[in-house]
């Protein structure tokens, strides 16, 4: 019997395994994939994430201190800081590095093991996994679900009633873009209604082109690629376009008797951008801390493990709440309103005030969002958008700074 079984070897699962193994617990990590870290992702981490969980310099494609926002009309706004605000990393290598450290600390990794059922009781827990066509049963005192977005294991654990409803569909392709030096973000109904698209430079002339619409990609990815080709930014598409689910709201409950849920499985993703690496790592760390305390107390009850949810809400719960309502507000805007919003926000006065604020951060969006909404000029613009926007703006403005 293991002390803890972690289901999923993404950033959250690997971090939980690492911290648990460092605490001296017997940890087994199961993942259906043969290769760790190969989930689709743009691979952008903020400065704070890079400082707290440093990537090997060999995994960093480039530092980013600037980006361009392209409005529905094609107007290009460049936003820049003197110091790097984010880093574009090799996501697979970065995530795998935590698995390497977890193994070195004593965690056991069982790859190509697909967990098909859970058995959670007051006196213990277990999983059934398939490997090479055969079933295998493993027992533990605690389970951590880290299997990613929409995991069916959540229903088995009694923490989800069915399919998630609040989510985006990430869609991304590798392209040849030899002249691209900075990330560009695109908004507008023609490119991607109610969301945004991007092109992110990697290395050796390669880049990632993608978007994150609500539920249906349709032909919008083709439109974005053709637009970038017509401008000479993209020379060709390399390989197939791939898609993945991105939750934008946490589960109502991320804990139960002998089980915790972390990372994308728990919906702990930035609703504004869909970025999940930093919050995944933080949630894995917080889960490990809670589990270590449960072992010390020899208490694996739901009441004991509720400390985990209290902990993550204390760290980034406000970020998720503010980001969610900011996204809903953004989704109500038409192209004309987006143009007005960008023109005012990216004017010299508002932009300088926001960008030069000491609390400006790529990793934490809530302060920036609230600062923008409370700016006198921005409030006038948002009020002019009418009743469709009002409920979300009011909800945000009631949030404590």
CSV table of C-alpha atoms in Angstrom, one decimal:
chain,number,residue,atom,x,y,z
A,1,UNK,CA,0.0,0.0,0.0
A,2,UNK,CA,1.2,3.5,-0.8
A,3,UNK,CA,0.6,6.6,1.3
A,4,UNK,CA,-0.6,8.7,-1.6
A,5,UNK,CA,-1.6,7.9,-5.2
A,6,UNK,CA,-1.4,10.9,-7.6
A,7,UNK,CA,-3.4,10.5,-10.8
A,8,UNK,CA,-1.9,12.6,-13.5
A,9,UNK,CA,1.7,13.7,-14.2
A,10,UNK,CA,1.1,17.3,-15.2
A,11,UNK,CA,2.5,20.3,-13.3
A,12,UNK,CA,0.1,20.0,-10.4
A,13,UNK,CA,0.5,16.2,-10.0
A,14,UNK,CA,4.3,16.4,-10.3
A,15,UNK,CA,4.6,19.2,-7.8
A,16,UNK,CA,2.3,17.4,-5.3
A,17,UNK,CA,4.4,14.2,-5.8
A,18,UNK,CA,7.6,16.1,-5.3
A,19,UNK,CA,6.6,17.8,-2.1
A,20,UNK,CA,5.0,14.6,-0.7
A,21,UNK,CA,8.1,12.6,-1.4
A,22,UNK,CA,10.3,15.3,0.2
A,23,UNK,CA,8.1,14.9,3.3
A,24,UNK,CA,9.0,11.2,3.4
A,25,UNK,CA,5.7,9.8,2.2
A,26,UNK,CA,5.4,6.8,-0.2
A,27,UNK,CA,4.0,8.3,-3.4
A,28,UNK,CA,2.9,6.6,-6.6
A,29,UNK,CA,2.1,8.7,-9.7
A,30,UNK,CA,0.0,7.2,-12.5
A,31,UNK,CA,-0.5,8.7,-15.9
A,32,UNK,CA,-2.0,7.2,-19.1
A,33,UNK,CA,0.7,8.8,-21.3
A,34,UNK,CA,4.1,7.4,-22.2
A,35,UNK,CA,5.7,10.8,-22.1
A,36,UNK,CA,5.3,13.3,-19.2
A,37,UNK,CA,4.4,16.9,-19.9
A,38,UNK,CA,3.2,16.5,-23.5
A,39,UNK,CA,-0.2,18.3,-22.9
A,40,UNK,CA,-1.0,21.1,-25.3
A,41,UNK,CA,0.0,24.5,-23.9
A,42,UNK,CA,1.5,27.8,-25.0
A,43,UNK,CA,4.2,27.5,-22.3
A,44,UNK,CA,4.2,31.1,-21.0
A,45,UNK,CA,5.0,31.6,-17.3
A,46,UNK,CA,5.2,34.8,-15.5
A,47,UNK,CA,8.2,36.4,-13.7
A,48,UNK,CA,6.9,35.3,-10.3
A,49,UNK,CA,6.3,31.7,-11.4
A,50,UNK,CA,9.8,31.6,-12.9
A,51,UNK,CA,11.3,32.9,-9.6
A,52,UNK,CA,9.4,30.5,-7.3
A,53,UNK,CA,9.7,27.5,-9.6
A,54,UNK,CA,12.8,28.2,-11.7
A,55,UNK,CA,13.1,26.6,-15.1
A,56,UNK,CA,16.5,25.3,-16.3
A,57,UNK,CA,17.9,28.0,-18.6
A,58,UNK,CA,18.0,25.4,-21.3
A,59,UNK,CA,14.2,25.2,-21.3
A,60,UNK,CA,13.7,29.0,-21.8
A,61,UNK,CA,13.0,29.9,-25.4
A,62,UNK,CA,13.0,33.6,-24.7
A,63,UNK,CA,12.2,36.3,-22.2
A,64,UNK,CA,9.2,38.6,-22.9
A,65,UNK,CA,9.0,42.3,-21.9
A,66,UNK,CA,6.6,43.4,-24.6
A,67,UNK,CA,3.5,42.3,-26.6
A,68,UNK,CA,1.3,43.8,-29.2
A,69,UNK,CA,-2.5,43.9,-29.1
A,70,UNK,CA,-4.3,44.0,-32.5
A,71,UNK,CA,-7.8,45.5,-32.4
A,72,UNK,CA,-10.7,44.4,-34.6
A,73,UNK,CA,-9.9,47.1,-37.1
A,74,UNK,CA,-6.3,46.0,-37.3
A,75,UNK,CA,-4.9,48.8,-35.2
A,76,UNK,CA,-1.7,47.6,-33.4
A,77,UNK,CA,-1.0,48.7,-29.8
A,78,UNK,CA,2.4,47.8,-28.3
A,79,UNK,CA,2.7,47.4,-24.6
A,80,UNK,CA,6.2,47.2,-23.1
A,81,UNK,CA,8.1,47.2,-19.8
A,82,UNK,CA,11.8,47.6,-19.2
A,83,UNK,CA,12.2,44.3,-17.5
A,84,UNK,CA,10.9,40.8,-18.6
A,85,UNK,CA,7.4,40.1,-17.4
A,86,UNK,CA,7.2,36.5,-18.7
A,87,UNK,CA,9.2,33.7,-20.1
A,88,UNK,CA,8.3,31.4,-23.0
A,89,UNK,CA,9.5,27.9,-22.0
A,90,UNK,CA,9.7,24.4,-23.4
A,91,UNK,CA,6.5,23.2,-21.6
A,92,UNK,CA,7.2,19.5,-21.9
A,93,UNK,CA,10.8,19.8,-20.5
A,94,UNK,CA,9.7,22.2,-17.7
A,95,UNK,CA,6.9,20.0,-16.5
A,96,UNK,CA,9.0,16.9,-16.8
A,97,UNK,CA,11.7,18.5,-14.6
A,98,UNK,CA,9.4,18.3,-11.6
A,99,UNK,CA,8.8,14.6,-12.3
A,100,UNK,CA,12.6,14.1,-12.4
A,101,UNK,CA,12.9,15.8,-9.0
A,102,UNK,CA,10.0,13.8,-7.6
A,103,UNK,CA,11.6,10.6,-8.7
A,104,UNK,CA,14.9,11.6,-7.1
A,105,UNK,CA,13.0,12.3,-3.9
A,106,UNK,CA,11.5,8.8,-4.0
A,107,UNK,CA,8.2,9.0,-5.9
A,108,UNK,CA,7.3,6.0,-8.0
A,109,UNK,CA,6.1,6.8,-11.6
A,110,UNK,CA,3.8,4.3,-13.4
A,111,UNK,CA,3.3,5.6,-16.9
A,112,UNK,CA,0.9,4.1,-19.5
A,113,UNK,CA,-1.4,3.4,-16.6
A,114,UNK,CA,-4.9,4.6,-17.3
A,115,UNK,CA,-7.0,4.9,-14.1
A,116,UNK,CA,-10.5,3.6,-14.8
A,117,UNK,CA,-12.1,3.6,-11.4
A,118,UNK,CA,-11.7,4.8,-7.8
A,119,UNK,CA,-12.6,3.2,-4.5
A,120,UNK,CA,-12.8,5.7,-1.7
A,121,UNK,CA,-13.8,4.5,1.8
A,122,UNK,CA,-13.5,5.8,5.3
A,123,UNK,CA,-10.7,3.3,6.0
A,124,UNK,CA,-8.7,3.7,2.8
A,125,UNK,CA,-8.7,4.4,-0.9
A,126,UNK,CA,-7.6,2.7,-4.1
A,127,UNK,CA,-7.7,2.8,-7.9
A,128,UNK,CA,-8.0,0.3,-10.8
A,129,UNK,CA,-5.7,1.1,-13.7
A,130,UNK,CA,-5.2,-0.6,-17.1
A,131,UNK,CA,-1.7,-1.3,-18.2
A,132,UNK,CA,-0.8,-3.3,-21.4
A,133,UNK,CA,-4.5,-4.4,-21.6
A,134,UNK,CA,-4.6,-5.8,-18.0
A,135,UNK,CA,-6.2,-4.3,-14.9
A,136,UNK,CA,-4.1,-3.5,-11.9
A,137,UNK,CA,-5.4,-2.5,-8.4
A,138,UNK,CA,-3.4,-0.1,-6.2
A,139,UNK,CA,-4.2,0.9,-2.6
A,140,UNK,CA,-3.4,4.1,-0.7
A,141,UNK,CA,-4.5,6.2,2.2
A,142,UNK,CA,-5.0,9.3,0.1
A,143,UNK,CA,-5.7,10.2,-3.6
A,144,UNK,CA,-4.8,13.3,-5.6
A,145,UNK,CA,-6.8,13.8,-8.8
A,146,UNK,CA,-4.6,15.7,-11.3
A,147,UNK,CA,-5.8,14.2,-14.5
A,148,UNK,CA,-6.6,17.5,-16.3
A,149,UNK,CA,-9.8,19.1,-17.6
A,150,UNK,CA,-13.0,17.2,-17.5
A,151,UNK,CA,-11.7,14.1,-15.8
A,152,UNK,CA,-14.4,11.4,-15.4
A,153,UNK,CA,-12.7,10.6,-12.0
A,154,UNK,CA,-14.3,13.6,-10.5
A,155,UNK,CA,-17.8,12.1,-10.8
A,156,UNK,CA,-16.5,8.9,-9.3
A,157,UNK,CA,-15.1,10.9,-6.3
A,158,UNK,CA,-18.5,12.6,-5.9
A,159,UNK,CA,-17.0,16.0,-6.7
A,160,UNK,CA,-18.7,16.7,-10.1
A,161,UNK,CA,-22.2,15.8,-11.4
A,162,UNK,CA,-21.2,15.6,-15.1
A,163,UNK,CA,-19.6,17.5,-18.0
A,164,UNK,CA,-18.2,21.0,-17.2
A,165,UNK,CA,-20.1,23.9,-18.7
A,166,UNK,CA,-17.8,26.9,-18.1
A,167,UNK,CA,-14.8,26.2,-20.4
A,168,UNK,CA,-12.9,27.3,-23.5
A,169,UNK,CA,-11.5,25.3,-26.3
A,170,UNK,CA,-7.8,25.9,-26.8
A,171,UNK,CA,-6.7,25.5,-30.4
A,172,UNK,CA,-3.1,25.7,-31.5
A,173,UNK,CA,-0.7,25.1,-34.4
A,174,UNK,CA,3.1,25.3,-34.8
A,175,UNK,CA,4.1,27.6,-37.6
A,176,UNK,CA,7.1,28.9,-39.4
A,177,UNK,CA,7.4,32.6,-38.6
A,178,UNK,CA,11.1,33.5,-38.9
A,179,UNK,CA,10.7,37.3,-38.5
A,180,UNK,CA,8.5,37.3,-35.4
A,181,UNK,CA,10.1,38.7,-32.3
A,182,UNK,CA,7.2,39.5,-30.0
A,183,UNK,CA,3.9,37.9,-28.9
A,184,UNK,CA,0.8,39.4,-30.6
A,185,UNK,CA,-2.8,39.1,-29.3
A,186,UNK,CA,-5.8,39.4,-31.6
A,187,UNK,CA,-9.4,40.3,-30.7
A,188,UNK,CA,-12.5,40.8,-32.8
A,189,UNK,CA,-15.5,38.9,-34.0
A,190,UNK,CA,-13.9,38.0,-37.3
A,191,UNK,CA,-10.8,36.4,-35.8
A,192,UNK,CA,-12.4,34.8,-32.6
A,193,UNK,CA,-15.7,35.9,-31.3
A,194,UNK,CA,-15.9,36.7,-27.5
A,195,UNK,CA,-12.3,35.7,-26.9
A,196,UNK,CA,-8.8,36.2,-28.3
A,197,UNK,CA,-6.1,34.7,-30.6
A,198,UNK,CA,-2.3,34.8,-30.4
A,199,UNK,CA,1.0,34.2,-32.1
A,200,UNK,CA,3.9,33.4,-29.7
A,201,UNK,CA,7.5,33.2,-30.9
A,202,UNK,CA,9.5,30.2,-29.8
A,203,UNK,CA,13.0,29.6,-31.2
A,204,UNK,CA,14.7,28.8,-34.5
A,205,UNK,CA,12.0,30.7,-36.4
A,206,UNK,CA,9.1,28.7,-35.0
A,207,UNK,CA,6.0,30.1,-33.3
A,208,UNK,CA,2.6,29.0,-31.9
A,209,UNK,CA,-0.6,30.3,-33.4
A,210,UNK,CA,-3.7,29.7,-31.4
A,211,UNK,CA,-7.0,30.9,-29.9
A,212,UNK,CA,-9.3,30.0,-27.1
A,213,UNK,CA,-13.0,30.5,-28.0
A,214,UNK,CA,-16.0,29.3,-26.1
A,215,UNK,CA,-16.7,25.7,-27.1
A,216,UNK,CA,-16.6,26.0,-30.9
A,217,UNK,CA,-13.5,26.8,-33.0
A,218,UNK,CA,-15.4,26.6,-36.3
A,219,UNK,CA,-13.4,28.1,-39.2
A,220,UNK,CA,-11.8,30.9,-37.1
A,221,UNK,CA,-8.5,29.2,-36.7
A,222,UNK,CA,-8.2,29.1,-40.5
A,223,UNK,CA,-9.1,32.8,-40.7
A,224,UNK,CA,-6.4,33.7,-38.2
A,225,UNK,CA,-3.7,31.6,-40.0
A,226,UNK,CA,-4.6,33.0,-43.4
A,227,UNK,CA,-4.6,36.5,-42.1
A,228,UNK,CA,-1.1,36.0,-40.7
A,229,UNK,CA,0.1,34.4,-43.9
A,230,UNK,CA,-1.3,37.3,-46.0
A,231,UNK,CA,0.7,39.7,-43.9
A,232,UNK,CA,3.9,37.7,-44.3
A,233,UNK,CA,4.2,36.8,-40.6
A,234,UNK,CA,3.5,33.1,-41.1
A,235,UNK,CA,5.3,31.3,-43.9
A,236,UNK,CA,3.7,27.8,-43.4
A,237,UNK,CA,1.9,25.6,-40.8
A,238,UNK,CA,3.9,22.8,-39.4
A,239,UNK,CA,1.9,19.7,-38.5
A,240,UNK,CA,-1.7,19.5,-37.4
A,241,UNK,CA,-3.8,22.0,-35.5
A,242,UNK,CA,-4.6,20.5,-32.1
A,243,UNK,CA,-7.3,21.3,-29.5
A,244,UNK,CA,-7.8,20.9,-25.7
A,245,UNK,CA,-10.2,22.0,-23.0
A,246,UNK,CA,-9.6,24.9,-20.7
A,247,UNK,CA,-11.8,25.3,-17.6
A,248,UNK,CA,-12.5,28.9,-16.5
A,249,UNK,CA,-14.2,28.3,-13.2
A,250,UNK,CA,-13.2,26.1,-10.2
A,251,UNK,CA,-15.1,23.1,-9.1
A,252,UNK,CA,-17.7,23.9,-6.4
A,253,UNK,CA,-15.7,21.6,-4.1
A,254,UNK,CA,-12.1,20.4,-4.5
A,255,UNK,CA,-11.8,18.0,-1.6
A,256,UNK,CA,-13.5,15.0,0.0
A,257,UNK,CA,-12.8,12.2,2.3
A,258,UNK,CA,-9.3,10.9,1.3
A,259,UNK,CA,-9.2,12.9,-1.9
A,260,UNK,CA,-8.0,16.3,-3.2
A,261,UNK,CA,-8.3,17.8,-6.7
A,262,UNK,CA,-5.6,20.0,-8.1
A,263,UNK,CA,-4.7,22.0,-11.2
A,264,UNK,CA,-6.9,21.9,-14.4
A,265,UNK,CA,-8.9,19.0,-12.9
A,266,UNK,CA,-10.1,21.5,-10.1
A,267,UNK,CA,-10.6,24.3,-12.6
A,268,UNK,CA,-7.7,26.3,-11.1
A,269,UNK,CA,-6.9,28.2,-14.3
A,270,UNK,CA,-6.7,32.0,-15.0
A,271,UNK,CA,-10.1,32.8,-16.6
A,272,UNK,CA,-8.6,35.8,-18.4
A,273,UNK,CA,-5.9,34.0,-20.4
A,274,UNK,CA,-6.5,30.3,-19.8
A,275,UNK,CA,-3.0,30.0,-18.4
A,276,UNK,CA,-2.7,27.2,-15.8
A,277,UNK,CA,0.9,26.3,-15.1
A,278,UNK,CA,1.5,28.6,-12.1
A,279,UNK,CA,-1.8,27.9,-10.4
A,280,UNK,CA,-1.3,24.2,-11.0
A,281,UNK,CA,2.1,24.2,-9.4
A,282,UNK,CA,0.8,26.3,-6.4
A,283,UNK,CA,-2.2,24.0,-6.0
A,284,UNK,CA,0.0,20.9,-6.1
A,285,UNK,CA,2.2,22.4,-3.4
A,286,UNK,CA,-0.8,23.4,-1.2
A,287,UNK,CA,-2.3,19.9,-1.6
A,288,UNK,CA,0.9,18.3,-0.5
A,289,UNK,CA,1.0,20.5,2.6
A,290,UNK,CA,-2.5,19.6,3.5
A,291,UNK,CA,-1.9,15.9,3.0
A,292,UNK,CA,1.2,16.0,5.1
A,293,UNK,CA,-0.8,17.6,7.9
A,294,UNK,CA,-3.5,14.9,7.5
A,295,UNK,CA,-0.8,12.2,8.0
A,296,UNK,CA,0.5,13.9,11.1
A,297,UNK,CA,-3.0,14.0,12.5
A,298,UNK,CA,-3.9,10.6,11.1
A,299,UNK,CA,-7.1,12.2,9.9
A,300,UNK,CA,-8.2,11.9,6.3
A,301,UNK,CA,-11.7,13.2,6.7
A,302,UNK,CA,-13.4,15.7,4.4
A,303,UNK,CA,-13.4,18.2,7.3
A,304,UNK,CA,-9.6,17.9,7.8
A,305,UNK,CA,-8.9,18.1,4.1
A,306,UNK,CA,-11.1,21.2,3.7
A,307,UNK,CA,-7.9,23.1,4.7
A,308,UNK,CA,-6.7,22.7,1.1
A,309,UNK,CA,-9.6,24.6,-0.4
A,310,UNK,CA,-9.3,27.3,2.2
A,311,UNK,CA,-5.6,27.6,1.4
A,312,UNK,CA,-5.9,27.9,-2.4
A,313,UNK,CA,-8.7,30.4,-2.1
A,314,UNK,CA,-6.5,32.4,0.2
A,315,UNK,CA,-3.7,32.5,-2.4
A,316,UNK,CA,-5.6,32.9,-5.7
A,317,UNK,CA,-9.3,32.6,-5.1
A,318,UNK,CA,-9.8,36.3,-5.6
A,319,UNK,CA,-7.9,36.1,-8.9
A,320,UNK,CA,-10.2,33.4,-10.2
A,321,UNK,CA,-13.3,35.3,-9.1
A,322,UNK,CA,-12.3,38.7,-10.6
A,323,UNK,CA,-10.9,37.0,-13.7
A,324,UNK,CA,-14.1,35.1,-14.3
A,325,UNK,CA,-16.4,38.2,-14.2
A,326,UNK,CA,-13.9,40.2,-16.3
A,327,UNK,CA,-14.1,37.4,-18.9
A,328,UNK,CA,-17.9,37.5,-18.9
A,329,UNK,CA,-17.8,41.3,-19.3
A,330,UNK,CA,-15.4,40.9,-22.2
A,331,UNK,CA,-17.6,38.4,-23.9
A,332,UNK,CA,-20.5,40.9,-24.1
A,333,UNK,CA,-18.5,43.4,-26.1
A,334,UNK,CA,-18.9,43.9,-29.9
A,335,UNK,CA,-16.1,45.1,-32.2
A,336,UNK,CA,-17.1,48.7,-31.9
A,337,UNK,CA,-17.0,48.5,-28.1
A,338,UNK,CA,-13.7,46.7,-28.1
A,339,UNK,CA,-12.2,49.4,-30.2
A,340,UNK,CA,-13.4,52.1,-27.8
A,341,UNK,CA,-12.1,50.1,-24.8
A,342,UNK,CA,-8.7,49.4,-26.3
A,343,UNK,CA,-8.3,53.0,-27.5
A,344,UNK,CA,-9.0,54.4,-24.0
A,345,UNK,CA,-7.1,51.7,-22.0
A,346,UNK,CA,-4.0,51.9,-24.2
A,347,UNK,CA,-4.0,55.7,-24.2
A,348,UNK,CA,-0.9,57.1,-22.6
A,349,UNK,CA,-2.5,58.3,-19.4
A,350,UNK,CA,-4.4,55.1,-18.5
A,351,UNK,CA,-1.7,52.7,-19.7
A,352,UNK,CA,1.2,54.4,-17.9
A,353,UNK,CA,-0.8,54.5,-14.6
A,354,UNK,CA,-1.6,50.8,-14.8
A,355,UNK,CA,1.7,49.5,-16.2
A,356,UNK,CA,3.9,51.6,-13.8
A,357,UNK,CA,1.9,50.6,-10.7
A,358,UNK,CA,4.0,48.5,-8.2
A,359,UNK,CA,1.4,45.8,-8.2
A,360,UNK,CA,1.4,45.2,-12.0
A,361,UNK,CA,2.0,41.5,-12.6
A,362,UNK,CA,1.6,38.9,-15.4
A,363,UNK,CA,0.8,36.3,-12.7
A,364,UNK,CA,-1.8,38.3,-10.8
A,365,UNK,CA,-4.5,40.0,-12.9
A,366,UNK,CA,-7.1,41.1,-10.4
A,367,UNK,CA,-5.4,44.4,-9.3
A,368,UNK,CA,-4.9,45.5,-12.9
A,369,UNK,CA,-8.5,44.6,-13.9
A,370,UNK,CA,-9.9,46.5,-10.9
A,371,UNK,CA,-7.6,49.5,-11.4
A,372,UNK,CA,-8.7,49.8,-15.0
A,373,UNK,CA,-12.4,49.5,-14.2
A,374,UNK,CA,-12.1,52.1,-11.5
A,375,UNK,CA,-10.2,54.6,-13.6
A,376,UNK,CA,-12.4,57.6,-14.3
A,377,UNK,CA,-11.9,57.5,-18.1
A,378,UNK,CA,-12.5,53.8,-18.3
A,379,UNK,CA,-15.7,53.9,-16.2
A,380,UNK,CA,-17.1,56.5,-18.6
A,381,UNK,CA,-16.4,54.2,-21.6
A,382,UNK,CA,-17.8,51.1,-19.9
A,383,UNK,CA,-21.0,52.9,-18.8
A,384,UNK,CA,-21.5,53.9,-22.4
A,385,UNK,CA,-21.8,50.3,-23.4
A,386,UNK,CA,-25.2,50.0,-21.9
A,387,UNK,CA,-27.1,47.4,-19.8
A,388,UNK,CA,-25.6,44.2,-21.2
A,389,UNK,CA,-22.2,45.1,-19.6
A,390,UNK,CA,-23.6,46.6,-16.4
A,391,UNK,CA,-24.1,43.5,-14.2
A,392,UNK,CA,-20.6,42.2,-14.7
A,393,UNK,CA,-19.0,45.7,-14.3
A,394,UNK,CA,-21.0,46.2,-11.1
A,395,UNK,CA,-20.0,42.7,-9.8
A,396,UNK,CA,-16.3,43.6,-10.4
A,397,UNK,CA,-16.5,47.0,-8.9
A,398,UNK,CA,-18.0,45.6,-5.7
A,399,UNK,CA,-14.8,43.4,-5.3
A,400,UNK,CA,-12.5,44.6,-2.5
A,401,UNK,CA,-9.2,46.0,-3.8
